Coordinates of C-alpha atoms in Angstrom, one line a residue:
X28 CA 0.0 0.0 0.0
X29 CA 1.4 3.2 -1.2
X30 CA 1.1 6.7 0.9
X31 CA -1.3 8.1 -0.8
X32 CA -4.1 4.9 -0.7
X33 CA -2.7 4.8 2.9
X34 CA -3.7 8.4 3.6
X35 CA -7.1 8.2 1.7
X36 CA -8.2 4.7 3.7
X37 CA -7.4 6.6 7.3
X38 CA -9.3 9.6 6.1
X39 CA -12.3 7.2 5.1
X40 CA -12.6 5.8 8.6
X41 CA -13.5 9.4 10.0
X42 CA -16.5 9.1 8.0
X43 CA -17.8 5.4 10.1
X44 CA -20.3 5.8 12.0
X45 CA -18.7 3.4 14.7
X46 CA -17.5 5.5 16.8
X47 CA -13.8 6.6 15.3
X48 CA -14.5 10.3 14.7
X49 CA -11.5 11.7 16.6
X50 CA -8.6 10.6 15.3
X51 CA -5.5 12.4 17.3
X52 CA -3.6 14.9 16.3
X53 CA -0.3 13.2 15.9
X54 CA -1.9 11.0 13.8
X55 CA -3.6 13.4 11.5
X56 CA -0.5 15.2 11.4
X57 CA 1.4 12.1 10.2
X58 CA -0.9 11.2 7.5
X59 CA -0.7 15.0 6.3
X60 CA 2.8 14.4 5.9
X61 CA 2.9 11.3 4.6
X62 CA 0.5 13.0 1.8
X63 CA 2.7 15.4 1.2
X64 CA 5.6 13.7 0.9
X65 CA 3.8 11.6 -1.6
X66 CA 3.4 14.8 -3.8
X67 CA 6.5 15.2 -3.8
X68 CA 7.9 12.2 -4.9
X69 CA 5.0 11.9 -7.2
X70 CA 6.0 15.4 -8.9
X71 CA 9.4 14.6 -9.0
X72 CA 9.0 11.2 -10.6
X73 CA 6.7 12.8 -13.3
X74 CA 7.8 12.7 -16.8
X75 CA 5.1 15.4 -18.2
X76 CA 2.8 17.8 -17.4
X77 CA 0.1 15.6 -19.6
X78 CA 1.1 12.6 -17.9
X79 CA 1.0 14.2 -14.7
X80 CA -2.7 15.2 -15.7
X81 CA -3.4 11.8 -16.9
X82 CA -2.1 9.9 -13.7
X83 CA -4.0 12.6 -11.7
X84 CA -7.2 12.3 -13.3
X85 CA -6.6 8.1 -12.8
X86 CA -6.0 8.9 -9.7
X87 CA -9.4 10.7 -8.9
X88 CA -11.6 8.4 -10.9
X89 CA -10.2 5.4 -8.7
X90 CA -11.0 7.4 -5.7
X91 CA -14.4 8.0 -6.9
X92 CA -14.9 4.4 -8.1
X93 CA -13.6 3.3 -4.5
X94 CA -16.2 5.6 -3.1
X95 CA -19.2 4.3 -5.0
X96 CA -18.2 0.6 -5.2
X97 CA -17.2 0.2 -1.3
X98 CA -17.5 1.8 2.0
X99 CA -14.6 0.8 4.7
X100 CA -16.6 -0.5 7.6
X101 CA -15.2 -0.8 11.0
X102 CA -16.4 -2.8 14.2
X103 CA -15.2 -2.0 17.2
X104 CA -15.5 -5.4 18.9
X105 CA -18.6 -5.0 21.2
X106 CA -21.0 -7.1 19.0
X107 CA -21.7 -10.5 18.0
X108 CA -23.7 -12.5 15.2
X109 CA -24.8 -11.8 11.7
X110 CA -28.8 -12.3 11.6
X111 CA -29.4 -12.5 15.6
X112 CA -27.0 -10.1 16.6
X113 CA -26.0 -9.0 20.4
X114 CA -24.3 -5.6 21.0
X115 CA -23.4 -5.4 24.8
X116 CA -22.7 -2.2 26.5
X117 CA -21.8 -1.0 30.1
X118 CA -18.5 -1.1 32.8
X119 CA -17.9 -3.1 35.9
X120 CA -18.3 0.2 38.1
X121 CA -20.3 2.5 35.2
X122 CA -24.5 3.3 36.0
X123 CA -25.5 -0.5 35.2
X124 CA -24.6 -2.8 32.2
X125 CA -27.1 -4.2 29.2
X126 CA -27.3 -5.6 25.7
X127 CA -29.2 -4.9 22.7
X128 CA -30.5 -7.6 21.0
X129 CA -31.4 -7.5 17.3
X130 CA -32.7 -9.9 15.2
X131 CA -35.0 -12.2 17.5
X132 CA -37.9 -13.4 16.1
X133 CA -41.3 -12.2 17.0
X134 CA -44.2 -13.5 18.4
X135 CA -42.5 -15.4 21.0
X136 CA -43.4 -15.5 24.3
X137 CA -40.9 -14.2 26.6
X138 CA -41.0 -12.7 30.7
X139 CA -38.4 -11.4 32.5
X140 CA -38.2 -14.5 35.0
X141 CA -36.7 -16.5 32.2
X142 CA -33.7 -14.3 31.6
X143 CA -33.6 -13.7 35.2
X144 CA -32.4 -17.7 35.9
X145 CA -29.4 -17.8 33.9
X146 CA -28.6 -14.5 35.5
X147 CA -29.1 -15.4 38.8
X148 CA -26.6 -18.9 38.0
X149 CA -24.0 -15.7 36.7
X150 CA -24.5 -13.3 39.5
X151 CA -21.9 -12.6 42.0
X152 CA -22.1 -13.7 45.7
X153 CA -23.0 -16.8 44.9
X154 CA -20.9 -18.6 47.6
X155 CA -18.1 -18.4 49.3
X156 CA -15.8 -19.6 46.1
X157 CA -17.1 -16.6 44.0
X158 CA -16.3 -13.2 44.3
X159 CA -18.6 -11.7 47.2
X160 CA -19.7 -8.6 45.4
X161 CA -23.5 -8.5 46.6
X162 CA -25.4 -7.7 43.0
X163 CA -29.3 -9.0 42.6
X164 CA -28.5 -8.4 39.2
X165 CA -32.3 -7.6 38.4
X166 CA -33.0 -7.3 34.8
X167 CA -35.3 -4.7 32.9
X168 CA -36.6 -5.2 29.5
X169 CA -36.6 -1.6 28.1
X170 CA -37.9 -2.6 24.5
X171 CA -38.5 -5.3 22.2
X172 CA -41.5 -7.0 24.0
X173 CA -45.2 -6.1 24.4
X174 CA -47.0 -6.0 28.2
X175 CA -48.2 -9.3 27.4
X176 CA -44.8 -10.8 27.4
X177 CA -44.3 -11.6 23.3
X178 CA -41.3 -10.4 21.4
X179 CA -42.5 -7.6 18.3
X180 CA -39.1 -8.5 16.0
X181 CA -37.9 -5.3 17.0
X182 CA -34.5 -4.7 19.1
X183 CA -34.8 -6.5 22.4
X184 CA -33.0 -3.6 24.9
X185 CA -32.2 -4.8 28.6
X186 CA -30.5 -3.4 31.6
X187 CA -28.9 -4.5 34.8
X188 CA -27.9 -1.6 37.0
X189 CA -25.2 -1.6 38.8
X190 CA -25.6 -1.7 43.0
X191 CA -22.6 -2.4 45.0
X192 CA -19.0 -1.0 43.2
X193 CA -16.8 -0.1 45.5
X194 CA -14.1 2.1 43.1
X195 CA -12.0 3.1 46.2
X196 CA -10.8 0.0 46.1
X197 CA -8.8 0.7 42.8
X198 CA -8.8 4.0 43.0
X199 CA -7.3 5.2 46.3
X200 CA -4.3 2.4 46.2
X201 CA -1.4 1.4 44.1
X202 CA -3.9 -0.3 41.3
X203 CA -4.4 3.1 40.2
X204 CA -1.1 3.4 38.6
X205 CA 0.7 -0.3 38.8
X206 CA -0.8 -2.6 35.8
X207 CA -2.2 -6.3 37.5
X208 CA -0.1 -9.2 36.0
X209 CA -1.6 -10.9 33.1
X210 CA -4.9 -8.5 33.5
X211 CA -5.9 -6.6 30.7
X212 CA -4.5 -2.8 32.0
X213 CA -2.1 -3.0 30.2
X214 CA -3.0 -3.9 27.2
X215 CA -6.3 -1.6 27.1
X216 CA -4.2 1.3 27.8
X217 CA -1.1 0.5 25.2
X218 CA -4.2 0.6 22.4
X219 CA -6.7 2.9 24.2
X220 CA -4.4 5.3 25.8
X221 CA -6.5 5.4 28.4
X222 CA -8.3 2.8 30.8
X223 CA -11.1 2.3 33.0
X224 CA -9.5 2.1 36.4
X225 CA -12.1 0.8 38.9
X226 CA -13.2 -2.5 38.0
X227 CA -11.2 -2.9 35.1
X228 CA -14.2 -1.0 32.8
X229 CA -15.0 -3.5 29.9
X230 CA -12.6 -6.1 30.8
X231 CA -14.5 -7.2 34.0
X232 CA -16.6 -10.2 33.6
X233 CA -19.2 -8.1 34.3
X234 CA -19.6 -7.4 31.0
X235 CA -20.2 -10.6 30.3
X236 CA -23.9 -10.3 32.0
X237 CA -25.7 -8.8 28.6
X238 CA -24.4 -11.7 26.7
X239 CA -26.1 -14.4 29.3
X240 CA -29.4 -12.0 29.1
X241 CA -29.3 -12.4 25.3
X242 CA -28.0 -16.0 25.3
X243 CA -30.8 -16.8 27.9
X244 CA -33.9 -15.8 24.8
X245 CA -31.3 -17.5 22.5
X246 CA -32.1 -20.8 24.4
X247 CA -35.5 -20.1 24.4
X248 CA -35.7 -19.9 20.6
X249 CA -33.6 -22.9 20.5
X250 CA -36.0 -24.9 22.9
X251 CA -39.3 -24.0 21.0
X252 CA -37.4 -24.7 17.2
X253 CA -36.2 -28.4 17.9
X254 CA -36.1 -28.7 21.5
X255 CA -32.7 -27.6 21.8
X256 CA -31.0 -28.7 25.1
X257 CA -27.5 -26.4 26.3
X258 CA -26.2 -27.3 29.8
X259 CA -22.4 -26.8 30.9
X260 CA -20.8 -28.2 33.6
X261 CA -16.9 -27.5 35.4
X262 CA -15.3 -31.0 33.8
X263 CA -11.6 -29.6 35.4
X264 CA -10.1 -28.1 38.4
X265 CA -6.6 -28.1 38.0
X266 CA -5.6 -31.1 37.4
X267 CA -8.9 -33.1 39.0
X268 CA -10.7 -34.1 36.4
X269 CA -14.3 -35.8 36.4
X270 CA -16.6 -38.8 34.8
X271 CA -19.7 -37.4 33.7
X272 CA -22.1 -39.0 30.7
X273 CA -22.2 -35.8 28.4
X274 CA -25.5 -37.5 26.8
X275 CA -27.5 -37.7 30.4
X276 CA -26.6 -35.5 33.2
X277 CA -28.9 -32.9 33.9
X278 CA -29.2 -29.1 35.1
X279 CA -30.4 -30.4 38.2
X280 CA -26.7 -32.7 38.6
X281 CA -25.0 -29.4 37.8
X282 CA -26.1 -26.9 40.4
X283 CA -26.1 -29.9 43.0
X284 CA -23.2 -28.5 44.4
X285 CA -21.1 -24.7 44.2
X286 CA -18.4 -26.0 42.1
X287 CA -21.0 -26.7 39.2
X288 CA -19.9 -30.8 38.5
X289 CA -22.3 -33.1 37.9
X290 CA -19.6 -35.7 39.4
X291 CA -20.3 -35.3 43.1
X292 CA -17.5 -36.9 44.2
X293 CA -15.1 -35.2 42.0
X294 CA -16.8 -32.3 43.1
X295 CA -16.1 -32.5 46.7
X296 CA -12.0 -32.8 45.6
X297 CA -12.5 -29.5 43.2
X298 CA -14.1 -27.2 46.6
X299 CA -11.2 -28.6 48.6
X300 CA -8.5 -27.5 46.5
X301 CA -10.2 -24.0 45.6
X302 CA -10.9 -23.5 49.2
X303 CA -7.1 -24.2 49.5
X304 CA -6.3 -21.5 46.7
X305 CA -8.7 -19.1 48.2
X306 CA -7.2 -18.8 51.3
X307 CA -3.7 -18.5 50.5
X308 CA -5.0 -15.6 48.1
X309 CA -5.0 -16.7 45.2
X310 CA -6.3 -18.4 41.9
X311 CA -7.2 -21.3 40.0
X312 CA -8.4 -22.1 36.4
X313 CA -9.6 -25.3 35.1
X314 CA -12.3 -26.4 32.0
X315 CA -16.3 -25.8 31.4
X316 CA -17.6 -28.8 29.3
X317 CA -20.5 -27.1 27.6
X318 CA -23.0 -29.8 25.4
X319 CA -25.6 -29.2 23.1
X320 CA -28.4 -31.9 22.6
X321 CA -30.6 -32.2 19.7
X322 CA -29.1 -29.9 17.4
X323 CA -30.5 -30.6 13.7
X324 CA -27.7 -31.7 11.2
X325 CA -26.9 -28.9 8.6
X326 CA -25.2 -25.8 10.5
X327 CA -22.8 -24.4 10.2
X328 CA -21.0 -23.4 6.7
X329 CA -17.3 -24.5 4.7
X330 CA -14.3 -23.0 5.0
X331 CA -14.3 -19.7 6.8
X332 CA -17.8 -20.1 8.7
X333 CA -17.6 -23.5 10.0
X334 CA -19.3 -24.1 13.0
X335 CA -17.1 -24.6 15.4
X336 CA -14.5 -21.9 14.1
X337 CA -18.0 -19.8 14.9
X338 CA -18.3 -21.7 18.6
X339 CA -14.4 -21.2 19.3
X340 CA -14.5 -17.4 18.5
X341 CA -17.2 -17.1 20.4
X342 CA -16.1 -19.0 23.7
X343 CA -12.6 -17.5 23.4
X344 CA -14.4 -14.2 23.8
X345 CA -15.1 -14.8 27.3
X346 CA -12.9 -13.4 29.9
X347 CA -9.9 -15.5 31.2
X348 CA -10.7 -17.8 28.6
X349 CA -7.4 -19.4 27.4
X350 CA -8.1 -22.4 25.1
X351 CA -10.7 -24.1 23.2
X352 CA -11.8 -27.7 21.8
X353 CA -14.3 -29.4 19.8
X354 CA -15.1 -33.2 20.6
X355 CA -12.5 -34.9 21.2
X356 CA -9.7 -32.2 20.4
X357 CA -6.0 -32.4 21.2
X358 CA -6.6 -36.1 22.8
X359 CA -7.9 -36.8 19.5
X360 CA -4.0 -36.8 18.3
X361 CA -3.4 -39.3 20.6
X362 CA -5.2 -41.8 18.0
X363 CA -5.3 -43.0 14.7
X364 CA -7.8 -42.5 12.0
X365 CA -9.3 -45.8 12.8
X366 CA -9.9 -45.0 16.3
X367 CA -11.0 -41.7 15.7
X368 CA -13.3 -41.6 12.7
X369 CA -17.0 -42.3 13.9
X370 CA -18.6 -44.9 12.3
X371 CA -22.2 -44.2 10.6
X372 CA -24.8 -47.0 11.1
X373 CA -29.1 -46.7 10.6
X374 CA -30.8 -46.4 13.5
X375 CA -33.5 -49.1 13.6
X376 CA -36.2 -47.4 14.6
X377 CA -36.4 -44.1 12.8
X378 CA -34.3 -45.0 10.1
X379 CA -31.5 -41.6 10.6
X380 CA -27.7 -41.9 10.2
X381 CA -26.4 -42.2 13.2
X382 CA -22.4 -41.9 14.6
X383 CA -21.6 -45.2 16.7
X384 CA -19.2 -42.7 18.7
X385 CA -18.9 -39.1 18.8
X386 CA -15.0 -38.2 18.9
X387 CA -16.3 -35.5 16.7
X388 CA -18.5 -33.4 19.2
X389 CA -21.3 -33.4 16.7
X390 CA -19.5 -31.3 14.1
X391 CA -18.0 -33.0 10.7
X392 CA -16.2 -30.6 8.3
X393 CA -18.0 -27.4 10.0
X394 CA -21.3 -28.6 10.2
X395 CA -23.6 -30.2 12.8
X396 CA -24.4 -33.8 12.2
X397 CA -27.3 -34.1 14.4
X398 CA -25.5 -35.8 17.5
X399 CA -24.6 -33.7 20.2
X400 CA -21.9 -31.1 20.4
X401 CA -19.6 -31.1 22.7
X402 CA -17.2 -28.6 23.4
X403 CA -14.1 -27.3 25.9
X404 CA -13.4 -24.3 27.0
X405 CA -10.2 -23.4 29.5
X406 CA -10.1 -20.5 31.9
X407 CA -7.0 -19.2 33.1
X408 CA -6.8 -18.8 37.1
X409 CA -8.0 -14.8 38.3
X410 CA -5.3 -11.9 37.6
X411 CA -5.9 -10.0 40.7
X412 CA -4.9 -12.3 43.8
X413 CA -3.9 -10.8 47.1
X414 CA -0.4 -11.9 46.6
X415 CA 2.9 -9.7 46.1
X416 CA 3.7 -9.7 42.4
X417 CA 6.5 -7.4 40.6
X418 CA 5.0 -5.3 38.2
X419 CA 5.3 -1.8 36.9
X420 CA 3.5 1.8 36.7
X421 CA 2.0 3.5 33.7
X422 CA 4.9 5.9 33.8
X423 CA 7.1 2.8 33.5
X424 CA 8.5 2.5 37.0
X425 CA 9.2 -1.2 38.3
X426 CA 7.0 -1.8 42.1
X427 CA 5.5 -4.4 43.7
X428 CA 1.3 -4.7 43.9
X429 CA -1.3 -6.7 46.1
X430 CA -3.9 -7.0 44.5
X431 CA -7.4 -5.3 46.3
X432 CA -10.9 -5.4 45.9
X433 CA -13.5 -8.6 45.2
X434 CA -12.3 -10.6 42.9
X435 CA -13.2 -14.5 42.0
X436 CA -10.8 -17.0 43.3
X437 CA -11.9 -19.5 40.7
X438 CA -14.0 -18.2 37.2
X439 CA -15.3 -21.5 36.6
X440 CA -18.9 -22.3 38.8
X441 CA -19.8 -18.6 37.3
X442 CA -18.5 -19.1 33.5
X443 CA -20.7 -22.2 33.2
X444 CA -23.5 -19.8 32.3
X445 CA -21.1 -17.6 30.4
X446 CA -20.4 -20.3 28.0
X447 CA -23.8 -21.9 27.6
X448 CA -24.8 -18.1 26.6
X449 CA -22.8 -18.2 23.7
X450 CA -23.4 -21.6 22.4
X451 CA -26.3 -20.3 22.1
X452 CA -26.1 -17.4 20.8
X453 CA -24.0 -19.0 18.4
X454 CA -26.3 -22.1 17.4
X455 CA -29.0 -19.8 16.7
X456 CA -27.7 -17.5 14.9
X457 CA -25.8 -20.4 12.7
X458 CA -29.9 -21.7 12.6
X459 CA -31.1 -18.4 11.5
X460 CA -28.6 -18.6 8.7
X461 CA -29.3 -22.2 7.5
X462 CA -33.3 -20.9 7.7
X463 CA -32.1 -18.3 5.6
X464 CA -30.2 -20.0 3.0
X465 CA -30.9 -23.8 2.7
X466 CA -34.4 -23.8 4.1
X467 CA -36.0 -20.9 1.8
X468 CA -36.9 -23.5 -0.4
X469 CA -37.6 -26.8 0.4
X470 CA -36.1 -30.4 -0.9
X471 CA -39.0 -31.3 -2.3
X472 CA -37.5 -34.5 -4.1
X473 CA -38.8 -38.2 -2.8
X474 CA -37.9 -40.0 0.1
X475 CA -35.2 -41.6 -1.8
X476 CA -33.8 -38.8 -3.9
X477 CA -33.4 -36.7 -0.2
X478 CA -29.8 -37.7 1.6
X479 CA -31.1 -39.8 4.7
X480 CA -31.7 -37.6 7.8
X481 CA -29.2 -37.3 9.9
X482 CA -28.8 -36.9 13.9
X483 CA -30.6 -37.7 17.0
X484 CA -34.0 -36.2 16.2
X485 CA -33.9 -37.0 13.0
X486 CA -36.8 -39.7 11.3
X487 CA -36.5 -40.8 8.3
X488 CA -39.9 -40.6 6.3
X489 CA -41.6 -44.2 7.0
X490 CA -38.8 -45.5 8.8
X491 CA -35.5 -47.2 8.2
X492 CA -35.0 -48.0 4.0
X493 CA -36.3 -51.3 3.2
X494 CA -35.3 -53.3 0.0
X495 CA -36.9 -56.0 -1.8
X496 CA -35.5 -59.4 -1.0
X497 CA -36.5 -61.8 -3.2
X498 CA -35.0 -65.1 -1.5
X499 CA -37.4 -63.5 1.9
X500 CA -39.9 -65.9 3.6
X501 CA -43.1 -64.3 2.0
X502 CA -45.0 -66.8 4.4
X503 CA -43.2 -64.4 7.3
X504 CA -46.0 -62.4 5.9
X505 CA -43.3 -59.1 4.9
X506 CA -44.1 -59.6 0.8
X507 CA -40.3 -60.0 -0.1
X508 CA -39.1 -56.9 2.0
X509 CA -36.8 -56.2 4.5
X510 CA -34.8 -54.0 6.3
X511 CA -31.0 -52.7 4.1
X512 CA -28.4 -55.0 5.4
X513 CA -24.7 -54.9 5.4
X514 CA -23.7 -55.7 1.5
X515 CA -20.0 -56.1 2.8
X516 CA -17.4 -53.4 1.7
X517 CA -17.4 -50.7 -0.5
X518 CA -14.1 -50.1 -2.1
X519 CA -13.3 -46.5 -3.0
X520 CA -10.5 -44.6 -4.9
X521 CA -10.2 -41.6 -3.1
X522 CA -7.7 -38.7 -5.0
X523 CA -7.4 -35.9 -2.4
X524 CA -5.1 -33.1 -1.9

């Protein structure tokens, strides 16, 4: 990219509406320069004034073809989804915190008490292994949804307000000038230039609460479309891991306990060692399992929009979230193809392609298969712990910090909501898109022309494929036809890259 196209694609972000009207003035004075200096060189490297003319008039009818074919568009990393589409809003210690929610179909029936639940599994003060930051977190539904409780198709507004902040503690210490180790003030002020001192501004997980308000109509649309089913569950502490059955536990097994595992026993060895962490003052990380049951086959898109490039993006968004894995991921390296690829077979009684196993997590080259998906998702231990750790001021001076304030020893009982919300968000959205694209006009070719259904709802139109078998007992009373059998294998020449 030369100066000049440099200079004329900075000058077109002051015309977004997003947000990036002001750019500084050392900026603006660099780009004058830099467009000056092109001049310069440009007039020097001429050869003639009618070739000057010429280039220059190039020049401007590339600019006005740029102008007319394409706009620069900018996001500024506070929204999420294509068709139903979240834009959160709000700071840890700010008025209150909310989301906007556009895209939701209407006419569905919707109160407050629903979103209320997953908030209240989010909410601070939970126990004594969450932060004890005493929030109700009481939600208000500003727009989007008539008196009588049904959605109008119109943006979906909601509120929490912030209650109990207590900015001294960041403000009238060290933590107003010393970064917190690993913690995002750093990094916010290195791009920013300035940060949100008390309560770490949009960095704090309270941000996180619009997303599980949104997520929490998300399931609801889910639930009425195909009885979608998305419960997460703390799988790791540490290093203590647990045995849970990802196709039967229940909500019910998951808030059995604070620690949020279904496995009661491994439960009881999780509390222990956080308890151990909490009172030394510090932190602890560990993995939310999150699974999605009865997810139709078909969502999800090739290459760039696969569906669990969708579902890692939006997991990784989390706060403290460090890592990320669909089905069986990295252990799935462990194996060989063999031992990894999931077998198809029909399922007798409705006739759907099944997976013997599911070492895939219900996704096969980006797309849902119709068993369910499971996915990983690793939190880092908390950044502020009220241990001495070396780090340095904004003006670049080396101290020592404690850290202050109410902070989480261990994320995990609180993310499990956190991640359900944007599974969620994500499988409807990835829904609304198949809807859009696949399902506008229907297959309308035979049973038999149609690929079999596939997944765990799935029923195949009069049942499993029969075929005529001429050598069958017609006394048996089935006129010659069975049920497909095994024909023995297939061979195939397969020429891939």
């Amino acid at each position: 990219m030369n100066l000049k196209t440099a200079a004329l694609a900075i000058v077109s972000l002051s015309h977004c509406s997003t947000g990036f009207t002001n750019i500084s003035t050392n900026i603006s004075t660099n780009i004058n320069a830099n467009t000056n200096a092109y001049h310069r060189i440009s007039s020097r490297c001429s050869p003639s004034k009618s070739s000057k003319r010429s280039s220059s008039s190039r020049r401007s009818s590339n600019r006005r073809s740029h102008s007319s074919s394409s706009s620069l568009q900018m996001g500024t990393g506070n929204s999420f989804g294509r068709i139903f589409r979240i834009s959160t809003w709000g700071e840890s210690h700010g008025g209150g915190v909310g989301v906007t929610l556009d895209g939701c179909p209407p006419r569905i029936k919707l109160t407050r008490d629903e979103i209320q639940i997953d908030l209240d599994r989010r909410r601070p003060g939970q126990s004594r292994i969450t932060t004890p930051r005493n929030e109700a977190d009481a939600v208000e539904i500003l727009s989007g949804v008539t008196s009588e409780g049904i959605t109008t198709g119109t943006p979906i507004a909601m509120l929490v307000r912030n209650k109990d902040q207590r900015s001294g503690d960041y403000l009238e210490n060290d933590m107003s000038v010393a970064y917190r180790p690993s913690h995002a003030d750093a990094t916010y002020d290195a791009k920013y230039g300035v940060r949100a001192i008390a309560g770490g501004g949009r960095s704090s997980a309270r941000e996180t609460i619009g997303r599980v308000a949104a997520g929490a109509i998300a399931r609801k649309v889910l639930k009425q479309y195909n009885d979608i089913e998305i419960l997460g569950y703390v799988s790791k502490v540490q290093d203590i891991a647990c045995d849970v059955d990802d196709d039967t536990f229940t909500i019910e097994d998951v808030d059995a306990n604070i620690v949020r595992c279904p496995d009661q026993d491994a439960a009881v060895k999780m509390l222990a060692r956080i308890d151990e962490i909490r009172k030394a003052g510090n932190s602890i990380g560990g993995v939310v399992t999150c699974v999605a049951r009865n997810v139709p086959a078909g969502l999800g898109s090739p290459v760039f929009d696969k569906l669990e490039a969708d579902l890692a993006k939006a997991c990784m968004s989390i706060p403290a979230a460090k890592g990320f894995e669909s089905g069986d991921g990295f252990d799935g390296t462990l194996l060989s193809g063999k031992e990894h690829n999931d077998e198809f077979y029909i399922d007798p009684q409705t006739g759907a392609t099944r997976t013997v196993t599911n070492r895939s997590g219900g996704i096969q080259g980006g797309i849902s298969n119709g068993e369910n998906i499971v996915v990983h998702v690793a939190f880092k231990p908390t950044s502020t712990i009220g241990q001495v750790q070396k780090t340095v001021t904004r003006d670049g001076r080396e101290v020592e910090l404690r850290g202050k304030g109410r902070h989480d020893p261990c994320v995990l009982p609180r993310a499990v909501p956190m991640v359900e919300a944007m599974v969620a968000l994500t499988l409807v959205d990835a829904l609304m898109m198949q809807q859009a694209q696949c399902d506008l006009f229907p297959n309308e070719g035979t049973v038999d022309e149609r690929p079999n259904p596939m997944g765990v709802t799935a029923v195949r139109e009069g049942g499993p494929k029969m075929v005529t078998d001429g050598n069958a007992d017609n006394d048996a009373g089935n006129d010659g036809v069975v049920a497909a059998t095994n024909d023995g294998p297939i061979s195939q020449q397969i020429d891939e890259e």
